[in-house]
Tab-separated table of C-alpha atoms in Angstrom:
chain	number	residue	atom	x	y	z
A	1	MET	CA	-80.946	-123.832	39.356
A	2	MET	CA	-78.177	-125.952	40.322
A	3	HIS	CA	-77.482	-128.635	37.733
A	4	TYR	CA	-75.628	-132.049	38.601
A	5	ASN	CA	-74.285	-134.506	36.322
A	6	VAL	CA	-73.072	-137.721	38.361
A	7	LYS	CA	-70.968	-140.062	36.700
A	8	PRO	CA	-72.407	-143.822	36.945
A	9	GLY	CA	-70.257	-145.049	40.509
A	10	HIS	CA	-69.067	-141.280	40.939
A	11	ILE	CA	-70.332	-138.894	42.928
A	12	SER	CA	-68.199	-135.670	43.189
A	13	VAL	CA	-67.298	-134.030	47.138
A	14	LYS	CA	-69.431	-131.288	46.482
A	15	GLU	CA	-72.014	-133.169	45.769
A	16	LEU	CA	-71.603	-135.447	48.704
A	17	VAL	CA	-71.391	-132.056	51.215
A	18	PHE	CA	-74.330	-131.229	49.651
A	19	PHE	CA	-76.407	-134.345	50.205
A	20	ILE	CA	-74.997	-134.683	54.263
A	21	LEU	CA	-76.159	-130.561	54.766
A	22	VAL	CA	-79.685	-131.802	53.356
A	23	ILE	CA	-79.832	-134.963	55.300
A	24	PHE	CA	-78.589	-132.772	58.985
A	25	PHE	CA	-81.049	-129.879	58.927
A	26	THR	CA	-84.146	-132.513	57.952
A	27	VAL	CA	-83.403	-134.512	60.829
A	28	LEU	CA	-82.373	-131.259	62.718
A	29	ALA	CA	-85.144	-129.611	61.714
A	30	VAL	CA	-87.733	-131.995	62.856
A	31	SER	CA	-85.876	-132.914	65.643
A	32	CYS	CA	-85.942	-129.494	67.136
A	33	SER	CA	-89.507	-128.451	66.065
A	34	PRO	CA	-91.464	-126.590	68.465
A	35	ARG	CA	-94.673	-128.264	69.611
A	36	GLU	CA	-98.228	-127.685	68.450
A	37	GLY	CA	-99.292	-128.215	72.054
A	38	TRP	CA	-99.790	-131.828	73.773
A	39	GLY	CA	-102.362	-134.798	74.643
A	40	LEU	CA	-103.533	-136.683	76.138
A	41	VAL	CA	-103.320	-140.018	75.202
A	42	LEU	CA	-107.310	-141.592	74.831
A	43	TRP	CA	-106.487	-145.497	73.517
A	44	ALA	CA	-102.801	-146.454	72.638
A	45	ALA	CA	-102.396	-148.729	69.559
A	46	LYS	CA	-101.210	-152.166	70.708
A	47	ASP	CA	-97.452	-151.683	69.581
A	48	SER	CA	-97.451	-148.605	70.246
A	49	ARG	CA	-94.585	-147.114	72.931
A	50	LEU	CA	-97.285	-144.705	74.309
A	51	THR	CA	-99.251	-145.680	76.943
A	52	THR	CA	-103.165	-145.576	77.367
A	53	GLY	CA	-103.550	-142.291	79.252
A	54	ALA	CA	-100.061	-140.647	79.237
A	55	VAL	CA	-99.502	-137.187	78.457
A	56	ILE	CA	-97.466	-136.314	75.028
A	57	PRO	CA	-95.778	-133.874	73.377
A	58	LEU	CA	-97.463	-132.740	70.085
A	59	TYR	CA	-95.078	-131.637	67.432
A	60	PHE	CA	-96.645	-131.808	63.923
A	61	LYS	CA	-100.091	-133.148	62.929
A	62	SER	CA	-100.158	-134.489	59.065
A	63	ASN	CA	-103.837	-133.743	57.667
A	64	ILE	CA	-102.016	-136.496	54.890
A	65	THR	CA	-101.929	-139.742	57.191
A	66	ARG	CA	-104.139	-138.615	59.966
A	67	CYS	CA	-101.385	-138.284	62.485
A	68	TRP	CA	-99.630	-136.661	65.182
A	69	ILE	CA	-95.576	-137.149	65.834
A	70	ALA	CA	-95.543	-136.643	69.014
A	71	GLY	CA	-92.961	-137.135	71.443
A	72	VAL	CA	-92.514	-140.807	73.585
A	73	PRO	CA	-92.451	-139.940	77.479
A	74	GLY	CA	-89.042	-141.050	78.966
A	75	THR	CA	-87.098	-140.402	75.632
A	76	ASN	CA	-85.829	-138.970	72.929
A	77	GLY	CA	-88.027	-140.274	70.564
A	78	LYS	CA	-90.523	-139.650	68.610
A	79	GLU	CA	-93.750	-141.482	67.158
A	80	GLU	CA	-96.372	-141.451	64.835
A	81	ILE	CA	-100.610	-141.761	66.553
A	82	ASP	CA	-103.623	-141.251	64.580
A	83	ILE	CA	-104.769	-138.520	65.506
A	84	TRP	CA	-108.541	-139.343	66.559
A	85	ARG	CA	-105.920	-141.943	69.454
A	86	VAL	CA	-104.948	-138.159	70.882
A	87	LYS	CA	-106.838	-135.275	73.024
A	88	GLN	CA	-104.941	-132.070	72.499
A	89	PHE	CA	-103.958	-129.448	74.787
A	90	SER	CA	-103.443	-125.683	74.171
A	91	SER	CA	-101.355	-126.420	77.837
A	92	LYS	CA	-99.299	-129.278	79.768
A	93	ARG	CA	-101.010	-128.541	82.800
A	94	LYS	CA	-104.737	-128.458	80.957
A	95	ALA	CA	-103.755	-131.796	79.726
A	96	LEU	CA	-102.249	-133.319	83.023
A	97	GLN	CA	-106.095	-132.078	84.653
A	98	GLU	CA	-107.757	-133.907	81.859
A	99	ALA	CA	-105.157	-137.114	82.579
A	100	GLN	CA	-106.143	-137.087	86.165
A	101	ALA	CA	-110.043	-136.706	85.470
A	102	TYR	CA	-109.311	-139.697	82.747
A	103	ASP	CA	-108.184	-141.999	84.875
A	104	ASP	CA	-110.943	-143.937	85.857
A	105	TYR	CA	-111.619	-145.119	83.017
A	106	ILE	CA	-108.025	-145.282	81.153
A	107	SER	CA	-109.249	-149.506	81.860
A	108	ILE	CA	-112.842	-149.675	80.891
A	109	PHE	CA	-113.855	-150.893	78.160
A	110	ALA	CA	-117.658	-152.157	76.728
A	111	GLN	CA	-118.286	-154.980	74.783
A	112	ALA	CA	-121.219	-155.144	72.428
A	113	LYS	CA	-123.618	-157.853	73.601
A	114	ARG	CA	-125.407	-158.621	70.630
A	115	GLN	CA	-124.655	-157.359	66.997
A	116	GLY	CA	-126.770	-154.407	65.783
A	117	LEU	CA	-125.965	-152.475	68.817
A	118	VAL	CA	-125.461	-148.559	67.348
A	119	MET	CA	-123.648	-145.565	68.798
A	120	ARG	CA	-125.072	-142.280	68.496
A	121	GLU	CA	-124.296	-138.746	68.069
A	122	GLU	CA	-125.822	-137.752	71.161
A	123	PRO	CA	-126.005	-139.136	74.423
A	124	ASP	CA	-130.154	-139.530	73.422
A	125	ASN	CA	-131.863	-142.826	71.304
A	126	LEU	CA	-133.050	-140.421	69.113
A	127	SER	CA	-129.918	-139.126	67.803
A	128	LYS	CA	-128.561	-139.673	64.457
A	129	GLN	CA	-126.936	-143.490	64.071
A	130	VAL	CA	-122.836	-142.975	64.136
A	131	TYR	CA	-121.911	-146.690	64.374
A	132	ARG	CA	-123.267	-149.819	64.255
A	133	PHE	CA	-121.104	-152.869	66.552
A	134	LEU	CA	-120.993	-156.272	66.074
A	135	GLU	CA	-121.242	-159.194	68.701
A	136	ASN	CA	-118.455	-159.056	71.161
A	137	GLU	CA	-117.026	-155.500	69.686
A	138	ARG	CA	-115.391	-153.814	72.047
A	139	CYS	CA	-115.119	-149.515	72.349
A	140	LYS	CA	-112.918	-147.632	74.313
A	141	VAL	CA	-114.652	-145.923	77.167
A	142	LEU	CA	-113.596	-142.277	78.032
A	143	LYS	CA	-116.286	-141.279	80.381
A	144	LYS	CA	-119.671	-140.802	81.866
A	145	VAL	CA	-122.484	-138.406	80.858
A	146	LYS	CA	-125.584	-137.047	81.655
A	147	GLY	CA	-128.113	-138.218	78.426
A	148	VAL	CA	-131.250	-138.700	77.942
A	149	GLU	CA	-133.356	-141.129	79.669
A	150	VAL	CA	-134.448	-144.538	77.393
A	151	ARG	CA	-137.705	-145.498	77.752
A	152	THR	CA	-139.413	-148.555	76.497
A	153	GLY	CA	-143.101	-148.444	76.800
A	154	ASN	CA	-143.631	-146.716	79.919
A	155	GLN	CA	-140.967	-148.331	81.560
A	156	ALA	CA	-137.299	-146.234	81.622
A	157	LEU	CA	-134.308	-148.602	81.286
A	158	GLU	CA	-131.399	-149.341	84.128
A	159	GLY	CA	-128.545	-148.112	82.470
A	160	ASP	CA	-126.016	-144.877	81.667
A	161	TRP	CA	-124.864	-143.154	79.131
A	162	TYR	CA	-120.923	-143.284	78.018
A	163	LEU	CA	-119.171	-141.276	75.497
A	164	VAL	CA	-116.782	-143.936	73.711
A	165	LEU	CA	-113.955	-144.537	71.081
A	166	ALA	CA	-114.800	-147.508	68.720
A	167	GLU	CA	-112.079	-149.007	67.101
A	168	ASP	CA	-111.965	-146.997	63.438
A	169	GLY	CA	-111.823	-144.071	65.190
A	170	THR	CA	-115.754	-142.849	65.291
A	171	ARG	CA	-116.749	-141.248	68.168
A	172	GLY	CA	-120.377	-141.378	69.653
A	173	TYR	CA	-122.459	-141.893	73.002
A	174	ILE	CA	-123.579	-145.447	73.727
A	175	PHE	CA	-126.224	-146.342	76.121
A	176	SER	CA	-124.987	-149.345	78.999
A	177	ASN	CA	-127.943	-151.512	78.828
A	178	GLN	CA	-127.320	-153.860	76.390
A	179	PHE	CA	-123.477	-153.650	76.598
A	180	THR	CA	-120.462	-155.168	79.276
A	181	LEU	CA	-118.556	-152.607	81.304
A	182	ILE	CA	-115.161	-154.012	81.787
A	183	ASP	CA	-112.358	-153.481	83.756
A	184	ILE	CA	-109.190	-155.111	81.581
A	185	SER	CA	-107.206	-154.493	84.569
A	186	LYS	CA	-109.274	-156.590	86.667
A	187	SER	CA	-110.600	-159.142	83.673
A	188	LEU	CA	-108.939	-162.086	85.137
A	189	ASP	CA	-110.372	-165.243	87.527
A	190	VAL	CA	-108.850	-164.941	91.298
A	191	SER	CA	-107.514	-168.298	90.888
A	192	SER	CA	-105.090	-167.208	87.525
A	193	THR	CA	-103.715	-163.860	88.455
A	194	SER	CA	-100.336	-165.206	89.777
A	195	GLN	CA	-99.890	-166.757	86.016
A	196	SER	CA	-98.352	-164.657	83.722
A	197	PRO	CA	-99.620	-164.959	79.988
A	198	ILE	CA	-97.750	-166.559	77.493
A	199	PRO	CA	-97.170	-166.121	73.954
A	200	ALA	CA	-100.783	-167.538	71.409
A	201	PRO	CA	-99.710	-170.956	70.637
A	202	ASP	CA	-98.001	-171.880	67.112
A	203	PHE	CA	-100.894	-173.873	66.178
A	204	LEU	CA	-103.509	-171.366	65.535
A	205	GLN	CA	-101.951	-169.798	62.798
A	206	LYS	CA	-103.116	-173.333	61.096
A	207	VAL	CA	-106.372	-173.242	58.825
A	208	TRP	CA	-108.844	-175.643	61.142
A	209	ARG	CA	-111.782	-176.885	59.623
A	210	PRO	CA	-114.646	-178.977	61.025
A	211	SER	CA	-113.216	-182.277	61.754
A	212	TYR	CA	-116.791	-183.625	60.185
A	213	PHE	CA	-115.721	-182.789	56.904
A	214	ASP	CA	-113.218	-185.362	56.516
A	215	SER	CA	-116.027	-187.887	58.116
A	216	LEU	CA	-118.848	-186.623	56.085
A	217	ALA	CA	-116.764	-186.399	52.296
A	218	SER	CA	-115.223	-190.481	53.863
A	219	GLN	CA	-118.892	-191.217	53.249
A	220	SER	CA	-119.772	-189.305	50.309
A	221	MET	CA	-122.066	-187.279	52.111
A	222	TYR	CA	-121.891	-183.854	50.903
A	223	ASP	CA	-124.603	-181.311	52.514
A	224	LEU	CA	-123.794	-177.492	51.212
A	225	MET	CA	-125.667	-176.310	54.234
A	226	MET	CA	-122.753	-178.090	56.439
A	227	PHE	CA	-119.824	-177.758	54.356
A	228	GLN	CA	-118.702	-173.915	53.945
A	229	LEU	CA	-115.428	-172.602	52.933
A	230	THR	CA	-116.311	-169.779	55.850
A	231	TYR	CA	-116.648	-172.586	58.440
A	232	GLY	CA	-113.950	-172.850	60.824
A	233	PHE	CA	-111.819	-171.759	63.417
A	234	PHE	CA	-109.929	-168.345	63.302
A	235	TYR	CA	-107.227	-166.824	64.691
A	236	TYR	CA	-107.090	-163.406	63.960
A	237	ALA	CA	-103.835	-162.176	65.641
A	238	SER	CA	-104.202	-158.411	64.534
A	239	GLU	CA	-107.296	-158.105	66.037
A	240	SER	CA	-106.914	-160.041	69.024
A	241	LYS	CA	-110.049	-162.086	68.349
A	242	ILE	CA	-111.030	-165.586	67.841
A	243	PHE	CA	-114.012	-166.629	65.128
A	244	ILE	CA	-115.758	-169.978	65.353
A	245	ASN	CA	-118.175	-170.044	62.640
A	246	LEU	CA	-120.195	-173.362	62.423
A	247	PRO	CA	-123.651	-174.493	60.996
A	248	TRP	CA	-124.963	-174.032	64.864
A	249	LEU	CA	-123.011	-171.261	66.095
A	250	SER	CA	-120.962	-168.229	64.557
A	251	LYS	CA	-119.223	-165.913	67.487
A	252	SER	CA	-116.392	-163.925	67.896
A	253	TYR	CA	-114.258	-163.919	71.030
A	254	PRO	CA	-111.561	-161.431	72.006
A	255	ALA	CA	-108.559	-162.797	72.617
A	256	GLU	CA	-105.950	-160.193	73.935
A	257	GLN	CA	-103.995	-162.823	76.694
A	258	PHE	CA	-103.765	-166.393	76.369
A	259	TYR	CA	-103.099	-168.483	79.465
A	260	ARG	CA	-101.966	-172.425	80.119
A	261	ASN	CA	-104.315	-174.221	82.659
A	262	SER	CA	-102.747	-176.679	84.897
A	263	ASP	CA	-104.845	-179.334	82.572
A	264	GLY	CA	-102.701	-178.665	79.836
A	265	SER	CA	-105.410	-176.690	77.676
A	266	TYR	CA	-105.017	-173.235	76.428
A	267	ARG	CA	-107.600	-170.138	77.795
A	268	ALA	CA	-108.102	-166.570	76.363
A	269	GLU	CA	-108.792	-164.014	77.783
A	270	PRO	CA	-110.679	-161.763	78.558
A	271	SER	CA	-113.665	-164.301	76.661
A	272	LYS	CA	-112.490	-167.138	78.526
A	273	LEU	CA	-112.574	-169.164	75.604
A	274	ARG	CA	-110.517	-172.712	76.270
A	275	PHE	CA	-108.581	-175.158	73.579
A	276	MET	CA	-106.380	-177.799	73.524
A	277	LEU	CA	-104.845	-179.689	70.985
A	278	THR	CA	-105.825	-184.002	71.333
A	279	ALA	CA	-104.074	-187.151	71.140
A	280	ASP	CA	-105.039	-187.216	66.950
A	281	ASN	CA	-103.713	-183.614	66.463
A	282	LYS	CA	-107.534	-182.301	66.462
A	283	LEU	CA	-108.451	-178.430	67.991
A	284	MET	CA	-110.724	-179.430	70.115
A	285	CYS	CA	-112.243	-175.680	71.765
A	286	ILE	CA	-114.615	-175.103	74.491
A	287	PRO	CA	-117.077	-172.398	74.120
A	288	PRO	CA	-118.255	-170.250	77.132
A	289	GLU	CA	-121.417	-172.428	78.850
A	290	GLN	CA	-123.761	-169.614	77.806
A	291	ASP	CA	-122.777	-169.970	74.524
A	292	VAL	CA	-123.812	-174.259	74.188
A	293	ALA	CA	-126.835	-173.672	76.842
A	294	ASN	CA	-129.059	-174.455	73.877
A	295	ILE	CA	-127.595	-177.540	72.427
A	296	ALA	CA	-129.055	-180.607	72.980
A	297	LYS	CA	-126.626	-183.542	74.720
A	298	ASP	CA	-127.136	-185.623	71.564
A	299	PHE	CA	-126.932	-182.891	69.535
A	300	PRO	CA	-124.433	-184.553	66.164
A	301	PHE	CA	-121.295	-183.298	65.170
A	302	VAL	CA	-120.385	-182.091	69.005
A	303	GLU	CA	-117.747	-183.859	71.611
A	304	ARG	CA	-118.310	-183.666	75.357
A	305	THR	CA	-115.516	-183.469	77.626
A	306	ALA	CA	-115.005	-185.462	80.792
A	307	GLY	CA	-116.642	-182.836	83.134
A	308	GLU	CA	-119.084	-183.283	80.207
A	309	GLU	CA	-118.747	-179.865	78.583
A	310	ILE	CA	-119.943	-179.422	75.022
A	311	ALA	CA	-116.566	-178.771	72.931
A	312	PHE	CA	-116.177	-178.501	68.925
A	313	THR	CA	-113.459	-180.316	67.708
A	314	PHE	CA	-111.255	-179.247	64.504
A	315	ALA	CA	-108.823	-180.548	62.040
A	316	VAL	CA	-106.283	-179.408	59.300
A	317	THR	CA	-108.149	-180.608	56.240
A	318	SER	CA	-105.669	-182.108	52.852
A	319	LEU	CA	-109.518	-181.553	50.821
A	320	ASP	CA	-109.857	-179.493	48.281
A	321	LEU	CA	-113.457	-177.260	49.442
A	322	GLN	CA	-113.583	-175.242	47.000
A	323	LYS	CA	-113.613	-178.096	44.571
A	324	LEU	CA	-115.861	-180.646	46.284
A	325	ILE	CA	-118.269	-177.896	46.221
A	326	ASN	CA	-118.284	-177.551	43.019
A	327	SER	CA	-118.286	-180.676	42.083
A	328	GLU	CA	-121.521	-181.518	44.504
A	329	LYS	CA	-123.235	-179.069	42.856
A	330	ALA	CA	-122.459	-179.638	38.996
A	331	ASN	CA	-123.990	-183.186	40.304
A	332	ARG	CA	-127.233	-181.845	41.755
A	333	ILE	CA	-127.942	-180.092	38.699
A	334	ALA	CA	-126.832	-183.235	36.575
A	335	ARG	CA	-128.977	-185.261	38.508
A	336	LEU	CA	-131.944	-182.525	38.076
A	337	LYS	CA	-131.858	-182.132	34.362
A	338	LYS	CA	-131.926	-185.796	34.150
A	339	PHE	CA	-134.781	-186.253	36.611
A	340	LEU	CA	-136.333	-183.174	33.828
A	341	ALA	CA	-135.549	-184.911	30.675
A	342	ASN	CA	-139.322	-186.816	30.761
A	343	GLY	CA	-141.063	-183.691	30.974
A	344	THR	CA	-142.396	-181.388	33.376
A	345	ARG	CA	-145.657	-182.741	34.111
A	346	PHE	CA	-145.996	-185.664	36.526
A	347	SER	CA	-148.984	-186.838	37.912
A	348	SER	CA	-149.729	-189.516	40.825
A	349	ASP	CA	-151.700	-192.867	40.855
A	350	VAL	CA	-153.066	-192.233	44.732
C-alpha cells in the first residue's frame, strides 16, 4: 500500500506526477472505451444534443444511473442519455434499418383527450394497465401495431393500437380512439409558419392569481370555495406546460413554443392558448373556445374580448392567502360556537 505525507500547501513532484497520470489514464480509458453497440434515439430529452431518430454509438451502460454514455453524431463528444430513450442494436446496420422504419414516426405524438386514459401491457383492452394519463398529457408514438378489436357493447370502436413511450419511460400500448395524434412538425397554423418562435415571456415567471381575489377581499367576501392556494395561472418551463386552475376550469395546456401575434398577444403552441398583459398589468388569458363552451354569457368573474371571446384575468396579489384562509376558517368556527352556546335544541314558532 502506498502512503503519502502531504503537508498543507505542499505537494511533492512525485505526487503531482502520479495524480496527473491517474487523470490522464482515466480520461483515456473513457475516450477509448469500446462500443457496446449502437442505439436509435426514440425520444430525445429537450436539452440534449442528441436528436430523436438519430443513430448513435453506445459506449457504457450504468445500471445505477440508468443511463448510456453515447457518442454525439458529428462530434467527438459524449453525452448521457436515459436507457429508456434508446433502443439498442448489435450493429450499426441494424440500427440504420430500424431508423428508416421509424422515420415516419419521429415527429408523431399522442395526446390524451381526458384524464384517466390508460396504457396497457399488450394491445388488448383487457390487458394489464401499466400507466394512467393526465388530460392533455403526451406520449411518444413508436409505431402502429395490430391488436385486439375494441368494442363497446356490440359496436366496434374506430381507432388503432400504437406502441408508445410515456414521459417517465413507461412503454406500452394505447388505443387511439381517445387520443389525438399530433405531428409536431406540422402543428402550427399555415398563417403562423412564417413566424419564428420567441422565448417564453419573462412575466410568466410570476405567480398569477385570479383577479377576483383582490376584488372579493376588498369587500370582505371570503368564500372559501373561491379562495384556494391552488387557484391561478402557472407556467412550468421544465414540463413545457401552462396550468390554469379555477373553480370552473382546471386544465393543463402544452406550451412547447411561444409566438407573438399581430395584436400584441402571445400564443402557446400546440395548445393555441392565448394570453396578454393588459394596461393595468393584469394577465388576460383566452382559452380555446371548446374549453369555455359551457360557460354562460352572464357568468361572473370572466371578461370578454372585443371579439366576444371569453377570457380570464389574473393578477400578482399582495394578499397573504394562507393567513386569509386560516382567519376565515377561525371566524366561522367562532360564529358556530356562539350560535351553539344557547344549547343544541332549536324550535320554530311556525
